[in-house]
Short mmCIF file of C-alpha atoms and ligand atoms in Angstrom, two decimals:
data_model
loop_
_atom_site.label_atom_id
_atom_site.label_comp_id
_atom_site.label_asym_id
_atom_site.label_seq_id
_atom_site.Cartn_x
_atom_site.Cartn_y
_atom_site.Cartn_z
CA UNK V 1 78.34 35.71 33.68
CA UNK V 2 81.86 36.54 35.00
CA UNK V 3 81.12 40.35 35.22
CA UNK V 4 80.27 42.08 38.43
CA UNK V 5 76.95 43.29 37.96
CA UNK V 6 77.19 46.91 39.12
CA UNK V 7 75.93 48.46 36.14
CA UNK V 8 72.54 48.29 34.56
CA UNK V 9 73.26 47.87 30.82
CA UNK V 10 71.17 48.75 28.18
CA UNK V 11 70.63 45.48 25.61
CA UNK V 12 72.74 46.64 22.78
CA UNK V 13 76.18 45.58 21.58
CA UNK V 14 78.11 48.37 19.88
CA UNK V 15 81.00 47.39 17.68
CA UNK V 16 81.82 50.12 15.34
CA UNK V 17 81.46 53.87 15.34
CA UNK V 18 82.06 56.64 12.77
CA UNK V 19 81.43 60.31 13.45
CA UNK V 20 78.18 61.02 15.15
CA UNK V 21 77.12 57.28 14.47
CA UNK V 22 77.37 53.80 16.25
CA UNK V 23 76.74 50.54 14.88
CA UNK V 24 75.77 47.25 16.73
CA UNK V 25 76.56 43.78 15.88
CA UNK V 26 73.67 43.40 13.56
CA UNK V 27 74.79 46.44 11.36
CA UNK V 28 71.90 48.81 12.90
CA UNK V 29 73.02 52.21 12.84
CA UNK V 30 72.32 54.69 15.64
CA UNK V 31 72.97 58.55 15.96
CA UNK V 32 74.73 58.97 19.15
CA UNK V 33 73.62 61.85 21.50
CA UNK V 34 75.72 60.63 24.52
CA UNK V 35 79.25 60.28 23.15
CA UNK V 36 80.14 57.87 25.74
CA UNK V 37 78.98 60.33 28.93
CA UNK V 38 80.81 63.56 27.10
CA UNK V 39 83.92 61.53 26.26
CA UNK V 40 83.89 61.19 22.49
CA UNK V 41 83.81 64.75 21.68
CA UNK V 42 85.40 64.46 18.24
CA UNK V 43 82.88 61.35 17.53
CA UNK V 44 84.10 58.06 16.89
CA UNK V 45 87.00 57.06 14.80
CA UNK V 46 88.02 60.46 14.00
CA UNK V 47 91.06 60.37 11.64
CA UNK V 48 93.58 62.47 13.37
CA UNK V 49 92.92 61.05 16.76
CA UNK V 50 93.08 57.65 15.59
CA UNK V 51 96.34 58.50 13.60
CA UNK V 52 97.75 59.82 16.45
CA UNK V 53 96.96 56.91 18.97
CA UNK V 54 98.47 54.23 16.05
CA UNK V 55 101.66 56.14 15.48
CA UNK V 56 102.21 56.77 19.54
CA UNK V 57 101.57 53.17 19.94
CA UNK V 58 103.77 51.86 17.55
CA UNK V 59 106.24 54.39 19.04
CA UNK V 60 106.17 54.04 22.92
CA UNK V 61 102.90 53.83 25.04
CA UNK V 62 104.33 54.07 28.34
CA UNK V 63 107.46 54.96 30.51
CA UNK V 64 106.04 55.90 34.04
CA UNK V 65 106.46 59.02 36.02
CA UNK V 66 109.79 57.99 36.87
CA UNK V 67 111.18 59.57 33.55
CA UNK V 68 110.83 62.90 31.91
CA UNK V 69 107.49 63.14 29.56
CA UNK V 70 107.37 65.45 26.53
CA UNK V 71 103.88 64.43 25.53
CA UNK V 72 102.96 65.71 28.98
CA UNK V 73 104.93 68.89 28.72
CA UNK V 74 103.03 69.67 25.52
CA UNK V 75 99.49 68.74 26.69
CA UNK V 76 100.00 71.01 29.98
CA UNK V 77 101.18 73.69 27.81
CA UNK V 78 97.95 73.68 25.59
CA UNK V 79 95.77 73.02 28.69
CA UNK V 80 97.25 76.07 30.76
CA UNK V 81 97.23 78.37 27.63
CA UNK V 82 93.60 78.24 27.61
CA UNK V 83 93.44 78.72 31.57
CA UNK V 84 92.86 82.33 32.97
CA UNK V 85 96.27 82.59 34.83
CA UNK V 86 99.95 80.76 35.31
CA UNK V 87 98.91 77.44 36.34
CA UNK V 88 100.73 73.67 36.34
CA UNK V 89 99.21 70.56 35.59
CA UNK V 90 98.93 66.91 37.13
CA UNK V 91 97.92 64.07 35.18
CA UNK V 92 95.78 61.02 36.24
CA UNK V 93 93.32 58.94 34.50
CA UNK V 94 89.84 59.55 35.53
CA UNK V 95 87.56 62.08 36.98
CA UNK V 96 87.47 60.71 40.23
CA UNK V 97 91.03 60.60 40.35
CA UNK V 98 91.39 64.26 39.28
CA UNK V 99 89.09 65.37 42.01
CA UNK V 100 91.13 63.25 44.58
CA UNK V 101 94.28 65.12 43.47
CA UNK V 102 92.13 68.44 43.94
CA UNK V 103 91.24 67.33 47.50
CA UNK V 104 94.60 66.34 48.81
CA UNK V 105 96.04 69.55 47.11
CA UNK V 106 93.82 71.84 48.86
CA UNK V 107 94.50 70.21 52.02
CA UNK V 108 98.52 70.26 51.50
CA UNK V 109 98.29 73.84 50.44
CA UNK V 110 97.06 75.21 53.91
CA UNK V 111 99.12 72.81 55.48
CA UNK V 112 102.17 74.01 54.10
CA UNK V 113 101.08 77.52 55.04
CA UNK V 114 100.58 76.24 58.72
CA UNK V 115 96.86 76.95 58.53
CA UNK V 116 94.49 74.30 60.10
CA UNK V 117 92.11 74.35 57.25
CA UNK V 118 91.01 71.11 55.52
CA UNK V 119 87.05 71.25 55.27
CA UNK V 120 85.49 71.76 51.73
CA UNK V 121 81.86 72.74 50.94
CA UNK V 122 80.50 70.99 48.08
CA UNK V 123 76.73 70.98 46.66
CA UNK V 124 73.73 68.99 46.65
CA UNK V 125 72.99 66.85 43.69
CA UNK V 126 76.56 67.67 42.63
CA UNK V 127 78.78 64.61 41.35
CA UNK V 128 82.60 64.18 41.57
CA UNK V 129 83.10 60.43 41.57
CA UNK V 130 83.22 57.18 43.25
CA UNK V 131 86.49 56.86 45.27
CA UNK V 132 85.94 57.79 48.75
CA UNK V 133 87.53 61.24 48.66
CA UNK V 134 85.19 61.95 45.85
CA UNK V 135 82.45 60.36 46.72
CA UNK V 136 82.29 62.12 50.14
CA UNK V 137 82.48 65.05 48.25
CA UNK V 138 79.55 64.03 46.07
CA UNK V 139 76.20 65.16 48.30
CA UNK V 140 73.93 62.63 47.13
CA UNK V 141 73.18 60.05 49.89
CA UNK V 142 71.98 57.48 47.17
CA UNK V 143 75.79 57.07 46.26
CA UNK V 144 76.93 56.88 49.95
CA UNK V 145 74.39 54.05 50.73
CA UNK V 146 76.09 51.18 52.01
CA UNK V 147 79.63 52.40 52.00
CA UNK V 148 79.38 54.57 54.98
CA UNK V 149 81.38 55.98 56.85
CA UNK V 150 82.46 58.57 54.28
CA UNK V 151 85.36 60.58 54.60
CA UNK V 152 85.43 63.66 57.28
CA UNK V 153 85.49 67.17 56.18
CA UNK V 154 83.01 67.69 53.82
CA UNK V 155 79.99 70.17 54.30
CA UNK V 156 76.87 70.21 51.81
CA UNK V 157 75.50 73.39 50.85
CA UNK V 158 72.65 74.39 48.17
CA UNK V 159 73.18 75.01 44.76
CA UNK V 160 72.57 78.79 43.89
CA UNK V 161 72.01 79.62 47.46
CA UNK V 162 75.23 81.87 48.71
CA UNK V 163 73.53 81.98 52.44
CA UNK V 164 73.76 78.32 52.75
CA UNK V 165 77.41 78.52 51.63
CA UNK V 166 77.89 81.29 54.36
CA UNK V 167 76.24 79.25 56.80
CA UNK V 168 78.48 76.29 56.49
CA UNK V 169 81.66 78.69 56.51
CA UNK V 170 84.04 77.70 59.56
CA UNK V 171 87.69 78.89 60.31
CA UNK V 172 88.85 75.59 59.14
CA UNK V 173 87.33 75.74 55.93
CA UNK V 174 89.71 75.39 52.92
CA UNK V 175 87.91 75.17 49.59
CA UNK V 176 84.60 75.24 48.04
CA UNK V 177 84.24 72.74 45.16
CA UNK V 178 81.58 72.75 42.40
CA UNK V 179 80.40 71.98 38.82
CA UNK V 180 79.21 75.09 37.01
CA UNK V 181 76.64 72.96 35.50
CA UNK V 182 75.79 69.65 37.47
CA UNK V 183 75.96 66.99 34.83
CA UNK V 184 74.88 63.73 36.86
CA UNK V 185 72.62 65.65 39.09
CA UNK V 186 70.23 66.65 36.28
CA UNK V 187 72.01 69.31 34.04
CA UNK V 188 71.39 72.14 37.05
CA UNK V 189 73.24 75.13 35.93
CA UNK V 190 74.76 77.58 38.22
CA UNK V 191 73.20 81.12 38.03
CA UNK V 192 75.99 83.56 37.33
CA UNK V 193 75.39 85.81 39.98
CA UNK V 194 75.78 83.02 42.65
CA UNK V 195 79.17 82.17 41.00
CA UNK V 196 80.23 85.73 41.19
CA UNK V 197 79.10 85.99 44.79
CA UNK V 198 81.02 82.48 45.63
CA UNK V 199 84.14 83.72 44.14
CA UNK V 200 83.88 86.78 46.04
CA UNK V 201 83.20 85.01 49.30
CA UNK V 202 86.31 82.66 48.74
CA UNK V 203 88.29 85.32 48.05
CA UNK V 204 87.20 87.43 51.20
CA UNK V 205 87.72 84.28 53.28
CA UNK V 206 90.99 82.94 51.80
CA UNK V 207 89.52 80.00 50.57
CA UNK V 208 90.03 78.26 47.33
CA UNK V 209 87.52 77.69 44.44
CA UNK V 210 87.60 74.22 42.69
CA UNK V 211 85.72 73.89 39.75
CA UNK V 212 84.90 70.14 38.66
CA UNK V 213 85.10 70.62 35.00
CA UNK V 214 85.20 66.78 34.41
CA UNK V 215 81.92 66.93 32.57
CA UNK V 216 81.88 70.48 31.47
CA UNK V 217 85.35 70.92 30.28
CA UNK V 218 87.07 70.34 26.73
CA UNK V 219 84.44 72.50 24.67
CA UNK V 220 81.40 70.94 26.10
CA UNK V 221 79.66 73.98 27.18
CA UNK V 222 80.89 75.95 23.96
CA UNK V 223 83.68 77.63 25.98
CA UNK V 224 86.90 75.75 26.36
CA UNK V 225 86.41 75.31 30.05
CA UNK V 226 83.16 75.60 31.53
CA UNK V 227 83.82 78.34 34.25
CA UNK V 228 84.85 80.62 31.21
CA UNK V 229 81.04 81.00 30.72
CA UNK V 230 80.81 83.02 33.89
CA UNK V 231 84.01 85.12 33.93
CA UNK V 232 85.17 83.50 37.21
CA UNK V 233 88.66 82.61 38.19
CA UNK V 234 89.11 79.30 39.81
CA UNK V 235 92.12 78.29 41.78
CA UNK V 236 92.03 74.57 40.64
CA UNK V 237 90.14 72.86 37.79
CA UNK V 238 89.62 69.24 37.25
CA UNK V 239 89.30 67.52 33.91
CA UNK V 240 88.69 64.08 32.66
CA UNK V 241 85.80 62.69 30.27
CA UNK V 242 86.22 64.70 27.04
CA UNK V 243 90.16 65.38 27.63
CA UNK V 244 91.37 61.99 25.47
CA UNK V 245 88.25 61.37 23.52
CA UNK V 246 87.95 58.06 24.72
CA UNK V 247 91.57 57.38 25.73
CA UNK V 248 91.45 57.30 29.77
CA UNK V 249 93.36 60.54 30.98
CA UNK V 250 92.33 63.03 33.80
CA UNK V 251 93.95 66.34 34.60
CA UNK V 252 93.84 68.94 37.25
CA UNK V 253 95.14 72.44 36.90
CA UNK V 254 96.01 74.68 39.58
CA UNK V 255 97.25 77.92 39.93
CA UNK V 256 100.72 78.27 40.32
CA UNK V 257 100.91 79.13 43.91
CA UNK V 258 98.49 76.32 44.82
CA UNK V 259 100.20 73.79 42.62
CA UNK V 260 103.56 74.08 44.54
CA UNK V 261 101.59 72.03 47.31
CA UNK V 262 102.52 69.15 45.20
CA UNK V 263 106.06 68.19 45.69
CA UNK V 264 108.19 65.25 44.56
CA UNK V 265 106.70 62.36 46.19
CA UNK V 266 103.50 63.89 47.56
CA UNK V 267 101.00 62.55 45.03
CA UNK V 268 101.36 60.24 41.96
CA UNK V 269 100.00 57.90 39.44
CA UNK V 270 101.60 55.22 37.51
CA UNK V 271 99.72 55.33 34.52
CA UNK V 272 98.99 58.81 34.87
CA UNK V 273 99.82 60.91 31.88
CA UNK V 274 101.57 58.34 29.83
CA UNK V 275 102.65 58.68 26.33
CA UNK V 276 99.56 57.30 24.34
CA UNK V 277 96.89 59.20 26.61
CA UNK V 278 98.88 62.57 26.10
CA UNK V 279 99.30 62.07 22.40
CA UNK V 280 95.57 61.48 21.94
CA UNK V 281 94.48 64.30 24.37
CA UNK V 282 96.89 66.76 22.69
CA UNK V 283 95.04 66.13 19.53
CA UNK V 284 91.54 66.47 21.41
CA UNK V 285 92.49 69.85 22.63
CA UNK V 286 93.60 71.14 19.35
CA UNK V 287 90.55 69.97 17.56
CA UNK V 288 88.05 71.07 20.24
CA UNK V 289 89.63 74.67 20.02
CA UNK V 290 88.65 74.74 16.44
CA UNK V 291 85.11 73.48 17.14
CA UNK V 292 83.89 76.01 19.89
CA UNK V 293 81.77 78.24 17.65
CA UNK V 294 80.66 75.13 15.89
CA UNK V 295 79.53 73.80 19.22
CA UNK V 296 77.91 76.89 20.53
CA UNK V 297 75.89 77.37 17.01
CA UNK V 298 74.72 73.94 16.89
CA UNK V 299 73.84 73.63 20.47
CA UNK V 300 71.96 76.82 20.27
CA UNK V 301 70.05 75.10 17.45
CA UNK V 302 69.83 71.79 19.38
CA UNK V 303 68.26 73.83 22.41
CA UNK V 304 65.80 75.58 20.44
CA UNK V 305 64.23 72.30 18.85
CA UNK V 306 64.33 70.49 21.96
CA UNK V 307 62.04 73.70 23.51
CA UNK V 308 59.94 73.17 20.36
CA UNK V 309 59.01 69.56 21.42
CA UNK V 310 57.16 71.28 24.41
CA UNK V 311 57.80 68.09 26.53
CA UNK V 312 59.61 69.89 29.45
CA UNK V 313 62.34 72.79 30.37
CA UNK V 314 65.21 72.54 28.82
CA UNK V 315 68.46 73.26 30.56
CA UNK V 316 72.09 73.63 30.28
CA UNK V 317 74.76 75.12 27.75
CA UNK V 318 76.29 74.32 24.36
CA UNK V 319 76.20 70.64 24.05
CA UNK V 320 75.59 69.72 27.58
CA UNK V 321 71.88 69.87 27.59
CA UNK V 322 68.86 68.32 29.61
CA UNK V 323 65.24 68.06 29.53
CA UNK V 324 63.12 68.30 32.53
CA UNK V 325 60.85 65.43 31.71
CA UNK V 326 59.08 65.27 35.02
CA UNK V 327 58.67 61.61 35.24
CA UNK V 328 61.06 58.34 34.80
CA UNK V 329 62.71 58.90 31.56
CA UNK V 330 64.30 55.46 31.47
CA UNK V 331 61.55 54.22 29.24
CA UNK V 332 62.14 56.94 26.59
CA UNK V 333 65.88 56.22 26.63
CA UNK V 334 65.07 52.44 25.47
CA UNK V 335 62.42 53.43 22.96
CA UNK V 336 64.65 56.04 21.44
CA UNK V 337 67.56 53.31 21.18
CA UNK V 338 64.97 51.18 19.35
CA UNK V 339 64.58 53.73 16.84
CA UNK V 340 68.32 54.21 16.69
CA UNK V 341 68.80 57.29 18.94
CA UNK V 342 71.39 57.14 21.82
CA UNK V 343 70.34 59.49 24.90
CA UNK V 344 70.49 59.25 28.54
CA UNK V 345 68.31 59.75 31.51
CA UNK V 346 69.89 60.94 34.60
CA UNK V 347 68.86 62.06 38.19
CA UNK V 348 65.72 59.83 37.24
CA UNK V 349 63.76 62.47 35.37
CA UNK V 350 66.12 64.46 32.93
CA UNK V 351 66.63 63.33 29.51
CA UNK V 352 70.39 64.09 29.02
CA UNK V 353 72.06 64.90 25.86
CA UNK V 354 76.08 65.21 25.35
CA UNK V 355 76.42 64.87 21.69
CA UNK V 356 79.93 64.79 20.03
CA UNK V 357 80.73 68.28 19.40
CA UNK V 358 81.26 67.48 15.41
CA UNK V 359 77.09 67.30 15.71
CA UNK V 360 75.82 69.01 12.57
CA UNK V 361 72.39 70.56 12.24
CA UNK V 362 70.92 67.71 10.02
CA UNK V 363 71.82 65.23 12.84
CA UNK V 364 69.94 67.64 15.18
CA UNK V 365 66.93 67.53 12.75
CA UNK V 366 67.22 63.60 12.67
CA UNK V 367 67.20 63.24 16.33
CA UNK V 368 64.24 65.54 16.58
CA UNK V 369 62.19 63.33 14.36
CA UNK V 370 63.02 60.43 16.54
CA UNK V 371 62.43 61.88 19.69
CA UNK V 372 59.02 63.34 18.50
CA UNK V 373 58.04 59.78 17.39
CA UNK V 374 59.40 58.61 20.91
CA UNK V 375 57.73 61.25 23.28
C1 LIG M 1 81.82 61.73 35.69
C2 LIG M 1 82.31 62.81 36.62
C3 LIG M 1 83.13 62.28 37.51
C4 LIG M 1 83.94 61.02 37.61
O1 LIG M 1 84.78 60.68 36.57
P1 LIG M 1 84.91 59.30 36.41
O2 LIG M 1 86.06 59.28 35.17
O3 LIG M 1 83.70 58.60 36.14
O4 LIG M 1 85.95 58.85 37.84
C5 LIG M 1 83.62 63.51 38.49
N1 LIG M 1 83.01 64.72 38.00
C6 LIG M 1 81.92 65.10 37.33
C7 LIG M 1 81.48 66.27 37.33
C8 LIG M 1 81.66 63.86 36.39
O5 LIG M 1 80.77 64.33 35.36
#
């Protein structure tokens, strides 16, 4: 009655969660293979995460970025240690904000060098968020509709088509930005060779490579960062979703030289990286690092079992997987929900699975049994 109707919500009220399970207001149990859209990677009510949040809330939740913030420093160090080179981190609260920061940083980096470069090449079916910068970077008309004009300075290429990138290159091109696996767009994987060529092209042309790791980051693919699957070395990556285990936090990591373009006063966020969010994310990062081999193994098992269903091509890596269903999959999601299984349908016809990284093989078996009934 009082909510703006910008979401089409499924008719279920979850009131509690434990591990990979959610419980609704009638006490019914659901196996959760969505994890709040790749957010709750440690599952629900993870003891260490819960403990860290509670203890931090009792001490200090927020002081603003007017003051020193040891929790940010601790978390930034952990994130940079997993990055391929020396880098610095900016904290915000969401994926779209992390991408806004990336877009601004890219432009400022070249302005500071006295180079008139500002255009960013992004890819069809990508998704970068809903605020104007990241919406403009999102090359999907359906998200722009009614909100035009979008921001100037974005050119859209085709994924896995290096020639389409080359055709868009101009002397004012500043960056290429992409997801290594397009999540929202239907779990579309970049080809390793394409990414290698893209990196080479960026280096030859002096263009920055920005990888949106909002969905693929923090262990989702079985690597800590998704780009690590492909051996590329991005200049900037953005994070959010899985970073806080459910506590809102986003981040941008930039190679040292690039990071220098943000100077005092040039960018900011009131809530960004507050004590509570950083304490939570620090626990998530430590736990996810331990879970990587497990995520790879269970991901592989889940992939095989999904392939065994024979309903469509299985795509993705680790625990970001999609099934090309070939037709509208919203009804499948509804029927699965009735059977106590939470799954997602994206890009109209792709069944997307983003389970907690703590998923075990027995849960996979349980999910496959339900999916077989539903399909
Ligand atoms: C979800 C998502 C975003 C937007 O994140 P929000 O936190 O919803 O703003 C950006 N990029 C990618 C790749 C995403 O999956």
